[in-house]
Amino acid sequence: TTATATTAATAADVAPAAAQSERAMSDNSPEPPLVDDWANLDLGEASRYLRNSRREAQEAAWSNTNIDARQIWGVREAQRLHGKQLQQAVRDLGRARAMFRGTMQRQSPLYGVHPPLLSIMMDFEGLNGDLISFVSAWPRECVRRTEATADEENQQVGEEGGAAYPELEICVRKRPMLEIEVTSGGRDSVEVISRTSAILCHDGRLSRSSRHLNVAHRHFVAHRVWGPNVETKAVYEDVARPKLIRALDGGGATLLCMGQTGTGKTYTITGIVECLAEELMDRGIDVTLEFFEIYGKKCCDLLQNRKEVFLRADAAGKVNVRGQRTLELEGGDGLSVAVSEALKLRAFEATERNAASSRSHAVCTIRFQNSGGFLRLVDLAGSERNFETTKMTAAQHRESALINASLMTLKECFRAHAALQRGEKVRMPFRGSQLTQVLRECFVDVTHSTSVVATISPTGDDVIHTINTLNHATMLSKSIDDLTRHLSRHIPLLLKGSAYMSVPMAD
């Protein structure tokens, strides 16, 4: 619709571009002959006969369209016109949380009041009583998962005769609001509840009829959460250092960063490598470094100036990288510099969502010579949605399709892993992409320790990405997936005989 409106509005600007396109066509390649019954031809054949002045004019108009792809209609209008109502809905939820906490505090006048009675009290005051039921279903303590508890659970399952599946540790890191988001009027729609290790998302958007605000409150639980003010050093101590200890004991460990583009995945990985290099140098531990990226259908060695390497599986199904360079680092000296130089060779490109978006999956493997263990750090390419790709060229669309295909295969492995935890019989689609072949140990090897760090954006414009990331991340662990809660509210905007909404529809 936007492209059509722009075509009509810029008809005077389109004509020169169309004439220039026609001249370029006549100079470079002859136009195909005209065919009257082209509609009856095969689609691939018929497309050869659609190059004409009208289509070139339309293509030129679309190429000049200036669209802010982050602004979805429903979200943008909800934030711009009805920000006060959205904030009031969040305050109502905060009021319900405070009242429910009062029922458990002896000094509160609400102490001992049952939640159903509290819901009736809120309904009497004109509030939504369902908020109490929503809040009372939240867990009251953190769901922590450590290496020791994971080993105990797997041992217990083995003694009971069941099949043990590696349960991954799910962590969430929220980035701070950017200056451009603050100045443009963006609102923080994601809360980090550190006390119970939870994430609370407020998804508000305008209904199709423009008469209601659809507000969805989603409560996710993770094993660990970090707010916007937490430094990467704390992230390293909480999740990366236990992986280092496991690798030094001869085991295998993987730390995987996933999420929307521009939410700090590469920033987190880089900071973890710096902390890791500092500890290795202090302890004088010898390591070897391997670093390659999966770019489309190819694998490139970032330690050999992007030389193409190949993935090969042995008889046991273990995937090895053929032709890659192994860098030996005595005492861990030079690890941070080597990784930093390798990241400069990584494929990245400016997109509508991120000026320096990574277009490949980076896999960094650190092996410890004395113990034989290894630590793998994976930085996935950022996810993007269709409305954020309106300015991409054909080559960029093909590249984005390959990225999305590998991410989709990874998500299918996530779903299969969750189904296996529920006792269902499914097949793990490892062979669907090179990325899942590399990460196969994370899903089948019970002794392999894996942590997933999901990075999220705080703004309301990106809440669709945030919810999608959290849905796929929490799916990996049945214990926390069962704790996800959701509440939808429909707030009327146009009431008969009232002036609840002061902004005219035309404006």
Coordinates of N, CA, C and O in Angstrom, one line a residue, residues 25-133:
M25 N 18.2 -0.6 -21.0 CA 17.7 -1.8 -21.6 C 18.1 -1.9 -23.0 O 18.6 -3.0 -23.5
S26 N 17.9 -0.8 -23.8 CA 18.1 -0.9 -25.2 C 19.6 -0.9 -25.5 O 20.0 -1.5 -26.5
D27 N 20.4 -0.4 -24.6 CA 21.9 -0.4 -24.8 C 22.5 -1.7 -24.4 O 23.4 -2.2 -25.1
N28 N 22.0 -2.3 -23.3 CA 22.7 -3.5 -22.8 C 22.2 -4.8 -23.4 O 23.0 -5.6 -23.8
S29 N 20.9 -5.0 -23.5 CA 20.3 -6.2 -24.0 C 19.0 -5.9 -24.7 O 18.3 -5.1 -24.3
P30 N 18.8 -6.7 -25.8 CA 17.6 -6.4 -26.6 C 16.4 -6.9 -25.8 O 16.4 -7.9 -25.0
E31 N 15.2 -6.2 -25.9 CA 14.0 -6.6 -25.2 C 13.5 -7.9 -25.9 O 13.6 -8.1 -27.1
P32 N 12.9 -8.8 -25.2 CA 12.3 -10.0 -25.8 C 11.1 -9.6 -26.6 O 10.5 -8.6 -26.5
P33 N 10.8 -10.4 -27.6 CA 9.7 -10.1 -28.5 C 8.4 -10.1 -27.8 O 8.2 -10.8 -26.7
L34 N 7.4 -9.3 -28.3 CA 6.1 -9.3 -27.6 C 5.3 -10.5 -27.9 O 5.3 -11.1 -29.0
V35 N 4.6 -11.0 -26.9 CA 3.8 -12.2 -27.0 C 2.4 -11.9 -26.5 O 2.2 -11.4 -25.4
D36 N 1.3 -12.1 -27.3 CA 0.0 -11.7 -26.9 C -0.6 -12.6 -25.8 O -1.2 -12.2 -24.9
D37 N -0.3 -13.9 -25.9 CA -0.9 -14.9 -25.0 C 0.2 -15.3 -23.9 O 0.3 -16.5 -23.6
W38 N 0.9 -14.3 -23.4 CA 2.0 -14.7 -22.4 C 1.4 -15.2 -21.1 O 2.0 -15.9 -20.4
A39 N 0.1 -14.9 -20.9 CA -0.5 -15.3 -19.6 C -0.7 -16.8 -19.6 O -0.9 -17.4 -18.5
N40 N -0.7 -17.5 -20.8 CA -0.9 -18.9 -20.8 C 0.5 -19.7 -20.7 O 0.5 -20.9 -20.7
L41 N 1.6 -18.9 -20.7 CA 2.9 -19.6 -20.7 C 3.2 -20.0 -19.2 O 2.5 -19.6 -18.3
D42 N 4.3 -20.7 -19.1 CA 4.8 -21.1 -17.8 C 5.3 -19.8 -17.1 O 5.8 -18.9 -17.7
L43 N 5.2 -19.8 -15.7 CA 5.5 -18.6 -15.0 C 7.0 -18.1 -15.3 O 7.2 -16.9 -15.5
G44 N 7.9 -19.1 -15.3 CA 9.3 -18.7 -15.5 C 9.5 -18.1 -16.9 O 10.3 -17.2 -17.1
E45 N 8.8 -18.7 -17.9 CA 8.9 -18.2 -19.3 C 8.2 -16.9 -19.5 O 8.6 -16.0 -20.2
A46 N 7.0 -16.7 -18.8 CA 6.2 -15.5 -19.0 C 6.9 -14.3 -18.4 O 6.7 -13.2 -18.9
S47 N 7.7 -14.5 -17.4 CA 8.4 -13.3 -16.8 C 9.4 -12.6 -17.7 O 9.7 -11.5 -17.5
R48 N 9.8 -13.3 -18.8 CA 10.7 -12.7 -19.7 C 10.0 -11.6 -20.5 O 10.7 -10.7 -21.1
Y49 N 8.7 -11.7 -20.6 CA 8.0 -10.8 -21.5 C 7.3 -9.6 -20.7 O 6.4 -8.9 -21.2
L50 N 7.7 -9.5 -19.4 CA 7.1 -8.4 -18.6 C 7.9 -7.2 -18.5 O 7.6 -6.3 -17.8
R51 N 9.0 -7.1 -19.2 CA 9.9 -5.9 -19.2 C 9.3 -4.9 -20.2 O 9.4 -5.0 -21.4
N52 N 8.7 -3.9 -19.6 CA 8.1 -2.8 -20.5 C 8.3 -1.5 -19.7 O 8.7 -1.5 -18.5
S53 N 7.9 -0.4 -20.3 CA 8.1 0.9 -19.7 C 7.3 1.1 -18.5 O 7.7 1.7 -17.5
R54 N 6.0 0.5 -18.4 CA 5.2 0.7 -17.3 C 5.8 0.0 -16.1 O 5.8 0.5 -14.9
R55 N 6.3 -1.2 -16.3 CA 6.9 -2.0 -15.2 C 8.2 -1.3 -14.7 O 8.5 -1.2 -13.5
E56 N 9.0 -0.8 -15.6 CA 10.2 -0.1 -15.3 C 9.9 1.1 -14.4 O 10.6 1.5 -13.5
A57 N 8.8 1.8 -14.8 CA 8.5 3.0 -14.0 C 8.0 2.6 -12.6 O 8.4 3.3 -11.6
Q58 N 7.3 1.5 -12.5 CA 6.9 1.1 -11.2 C 8.1 0.6 -10.3 O 8.2 1.0 -9.2
E59 N 9.0 -0.1 -11.0 CA 10.2 -0.5 -10.2 C 11.1 0.7 -9.8 O 11.6 0.7 -8.7
A60 N 11.1 1.7 -10.6 CA 11.9 2.9 -10.3 C 11.2 3.6 -9.1 O 11.9 4.1 -8.2
A61 N 9.9 3.6 -9.1 CA 9.2 4.3 -8.0 C 9.4 3.5 -6.7 O 9.6 4.1 -5.6
W62 N 9.4 2.2 -6.8 CA 9.6 1.4 -5.6 C 11.0 1.5 -5.0 O 11.2 1.5 -3.8
S63 N 12.0 1.6 -5.9 CA 13.4 1.8 -5.5 C 13.6 3.1 -4.8 O 14.5 3.2 -4.0
N64 N 12.8 4.1 -5.1 CA 13.0 5.4 -4.4 C 12.1 5.6 -3.2 O 12.0 6.6 -2.6
T65 N 11.3 4.5 -2.8 CA 10.4 4.6 -1.7 C 11.2 4.7 -0.4 O 12.1 3.9 -0.2
N66 N 10.9 5.6 0.4 CA 11.6 5.8 1.7 C 10.6 5.3 2.8 O 9.7 6.0 3.2
I67 N 10.9 4.1 3.3 CA 10.0 3.5 4.3 C 10.9 3.3 5.6 O 11.9 2.7 5.5
D68 N 10.3 3.7 6.7 CA 10.9 3.3 8.0 C 10.4 2.0 8.3 O 9.3 1.8 8.9
A69 N 11.1 0.9 8.0 CA 10.6 -0.4 8.1 C 10.3 -0.9 9.6 O 9.5 -1.8 9.8
R70 N 10.9 -0.2 10.5 CA 10.7 -0.6 11.9 C 9.3 -0.2 12.4 O 8.8 -0.7 13.4
Q71 N 8.6 0.7 11.7 CA 7.3 1.2 12.1 C 6.2 0.4 11.5 O 5.8 0.6 10.4
I72 N 5.7 -0.6 12.2 CA 4.6 -1.4 11.8 C 3.3 -0.5 12.1 O 3.3 0.2 13.1
W73 N 2.3 -0.6 11.3 CA 1.2 0.3 11.4 C 0.5 0.2 12.8 O 0.4 1.2 13.5
G74 N 0.2 -1.0 13.2 CA -0.6 -1.1 14.5 C 0.3 -0.6 15.7 O -0.2 0.1 16.6
V75 N 1.6 -1.0 15.7 CA 2.4 -0.6 16.8 C 2.7 0.9 16.8 O 2.7 1.5 17.8
R76 N 3.0 1.4 15.6 CA 3.3 2.8 15.5 C 2.1 3.7 16.0 O 2.3 4.6 16.7
E77 N 0.9 3.4 15.5 CA -0.3 4.2 15.9 C -0.6 4.0 17.3 O -1.0 5.0 18.0
A78 N -0.4 2.8 17.9 CA -0.6 2.6 19.3 C 0.3 3.5 20.1 O -0.1 4.1 21.1
Q79 N 1.6 3.5 19.7 CA 2.6 4.3 20.5 C 2.4 5.8 20.3 O 2.5 6.6 21.3
R80 N 2.0 6.2 19.1 CA 1.9 7.6 18.8 C 0.7 8.3 19.4 O 0.7 9.3 20.0
L81 N -0.5 7.6 19.1 CA -1.8 8.2 19.5 C -2.2 7.8 20.9 O -2.9 8.5 21.5
H82 N -1.9 6.6 21.3 CA -2.5 6.0 22.5 C -1.4 5.6 23.5 O -1.6 4.6 24.2
G83 N -0.3 6.3 23.6 CA 0.7 6.0 24.5 C 0.3 6.1 26.0 O 0.7 5.3 26.8
K84 N -0.6 7.1 26.3 CA -1.1 7.2 27.6 C -1.9 6.0 28.1 O -1.8 5.6 29.2
Q85 N -2.8 5.5 27.1 CA -3.6 4.4 27.5 C -2.7 3.1 27.7 O -3.0 2.3 28.6
L86 N -1.7 3.0 26.9 CA -0.8 1.9 27.1 C 0.0 2.0 28.4 O 0.1 1.0 29.1
Q87 N 0.4 3.2 28.8 CA 1.1 3.3 30.0 C 0.1 3.1 31.2 O 0.5 2.5 32.2
Q88 N -1.2 3.4 31.0 CA -2.1 3.2 32.1 C -2.4 1.7 32.2 O -2.5 1.2 33.3
A89 N -2.4 0.9 31.1 CA -2.5 -0.5 31.2 C -1.3 -1.2 31.9 O -1.5 -2.1 32.7
V90 N -0.1 -0.6 31.7 CA 1.0 -1.2 32.4 C 1.0 -0.8 33.9 O 1.3 -1.6 34.8
R91 N 0.5 0.4 34.2 CA 0.3 0.8 35.6 C -0.7 -0.1 36.3 O -0.6 -0.4 37.5
D92 N -1.8 -0.4 35.6 CA -2.8 -1.3 36.2 C -2.2 -2.6 36.6 O -2.5 -3.2 37.6
L93 N -1.4 -3.2 35.7 CA -0.7 -4.4 36.0 C 0.2 -4.3 37.2 O 0.3 -5.1 38.1
G94 N 0.9 -3.1 37.3 CA 1.8 -2.9 38.4 C 1.0 -2.8 39.7 O 1.5 -3.2 40.8
R95 N -0.2 -2.2 39.6 CA -1.0 -2.1 40.8 C -1.5 -3.5 41.3 O -1.5 -3.8 42.5
A96 N -1.8 -4.3 40.3 CA -2.2 -5.7 40.6 C -1.0 -6.5 41.3 O -1.2 -7.2 42.2
R97 N 0.2 -6.2 40.8 CA 1.4 -6.9 41.4 C 1.6 -6.4 42.8 O 1.9 -7.3 43.7
A98 N 1.4 -5.1 43.0 CA 1.6 -4.6 44.4 C 0.5 -5.2 45.3 O 0.8 -5.5 46.5
M99 N -0.7 -5.2 44.9 CA -1.8 -5.8 45.7 C -1.6 -7.2 46.0 O -1.8 -7.7 47.2
F100 N -1.1 -8.0 45.0 CA -0.9 -9.4 45.3 C 0.3 -9.6 46.2 O 0.2 -10.5 47.1
R101 N 1.3 -8.8 46.1 CA 2.4 -8.9 47.1 C 2.0 -8.6 48.5 O 2.5 -9.1 49.5
G102 N 1.0 -7.7 48.6 CA 0.5 -7.3 49.9 C -0.2 -8.5 50.6 O -0.3 -8.5 51.9
T103 N -0.8 -9.4 49.9 CA -1.4 -10.5 50.5 C -0.4 -11.5 51.2 O -0.9 -12.3 52.0
M104 N 0.9 -11.3 51.0 CA 1.9 -12.2 51.6 C 2.7 -11.4 52.6 O 3.7 -11.9 53.1
Q105 N 2.4 -10.1 52.8 CA 3.2 -9.3 53.8 C 2.4 -9.1 55.0 O 1.3 -8.5 54.9
R106 N 2.9 -9.4 56.1 CA 2.2 -9.4 57.4 C 1.8 -7.9 57.8 O 0.7 -7.7 58.4
Q107 N 2.6 -7.0 57.4 CA 2.3 -5.6 57.8 C 1.3 -4.9 56.8 O 0.9 -3.8 57.0
S108 N 0.9 -5.6 55.8 CA -0.1 -5.1 54.8 C -1.5 -5.4 55.2 O -1.8 -6.4 55.8
P109 N -2.4 -4.4 55.0 CA -3.8 -4.7 55.3 C -4.5 -5.7 54.4 O -5.5 -6.2 54.7
L110 N -3.8 -6.1 53.3 CA -4.3 -7.1 52.4 C -3.8 -8.5 52.8 O -4.1 -9.5 52.1
Y111 N -3.1 -8.6 53.9 CA -2.4 -9.9 54.2 C -3.5 -11.0 54.5 O -4.5 -10.8 55.2
G112 N -3.3 -12.1 53.8 CA -4.3 -13.2 54.0 C -5.4 -13.2 53.0 O -6.2 -14.2 53.0
V113 N -5.6 -12.1 52.2 CA -6.8 -12.1 51.3 C -6.5 -13.1 50.2 O -5.4 -13.0 49.6
H114 N -7.5 -13.9 49.8 CA -7.3 -14.8 48.8 C -7.4 -14.2 47.4 O -8.2 -13.2 47.2
P115 N -6.6 -14.6 46.4 CA -6.6 -14.0 45.1 C -8.0 -13.9 44.4 O -8.3 -12.8 43.8
P116 N -8.9 -14.8 44.5 CA -10.3 -14.6 43.9 C -11.0 -13.4 44.5 O -11.7 -12.7 43.8
L117 N -10.9 -13.3 45.8 CA -11.5 -12.1 46.5 C -10.8 -10.8 46.0 O -11.5 -9.8 45.8
L118 N -9.5 -10.9 45.8 CA -8.8 -9.7 45.4 C -9.2 -9.3 43.9 O -9.3 -8.1 43.6
S119 N -9.5 -10.3 43.1 CA -10.0 -10.0 41.8 C -11.3 -9.3 41.8 O -11.6 -8.4 41.0
I120 N -12.2 -9.8 42.7 CA -13.5 -9.1 42.8 C -13.3 -7.7 43.3 O -14.0 -6.8 42.8
M121 N -12.4 -7.4 44.2 CA -12.2 -6.0 44.6 C -11.7 -5.2 43.5 O -12.1 -4.0 43.3
M122 N -10.8 -5.7 42.6 CA -10.3 -4.9 41.5 C -11.4 -4.7 40.5 O -11.5 -3.6 39.9
D123 N -12.3 -5.7 40.2 CA -13.4 -5.4 39.3 C -14.3 -4.4 39.9 O -14.9 -3.6 39.1
F124 N -14.5 -4.3 41.2 CA -15.4 -3.3 41.8 C -14.8 -1.9 41.6 O -15.6 -1.0 41.5
E125 N -13.5 -1.8 41.6 CA -12.9 -0.5 41.4 C -12.7 -0.1 40.0 O -12.1 0.9 39.6
G126 N -13.3 -0.9 39.1 CA -13.2 -0.6 37.6 C -12.0 -1.1 37.0 O -11.7 -0.7 35.8
L127 N -11.2 -1.9 37.6 CA -10.0 -2.5 37.0 C -10.3 -3.9 36.5 O -11.3 -4.4 36.7
N128 N -9.3 -4.5 35.9 CA -9.4 -5.8 35.4 C -9.0 -6.8 36.4 O -7.8 -6.9 36.8
G129 N -10.0 -7.6 36.9 CA -9.7 -8.6 37.9 C -8.8 -9.7 37.4 O -8.2 -10.4 38.3
D130 N -8.8 -10.0 36.1 CA -8.0 -11.0 35.6 C -6.5 -10.8 35.8 O -5.7 -11.7 35.7
L131 N -6.1 -9.5 36.1 CA -4.7 -9.2 36.3 C -4.2 -10.0 37.6 O -3.1 -10.4 37.6
I132 N -5.1 -10.1 38.6 CA -4.7 -10.8 39.8 C -4.4 -12.3 39.5 O -3.4 -12.9 39.9
S133 N -5.3 -12.9 38.7 CA -5.1 -14.3 38.3 C -3.8 -14.5 37.5 O -3.1 -15.5 37.6

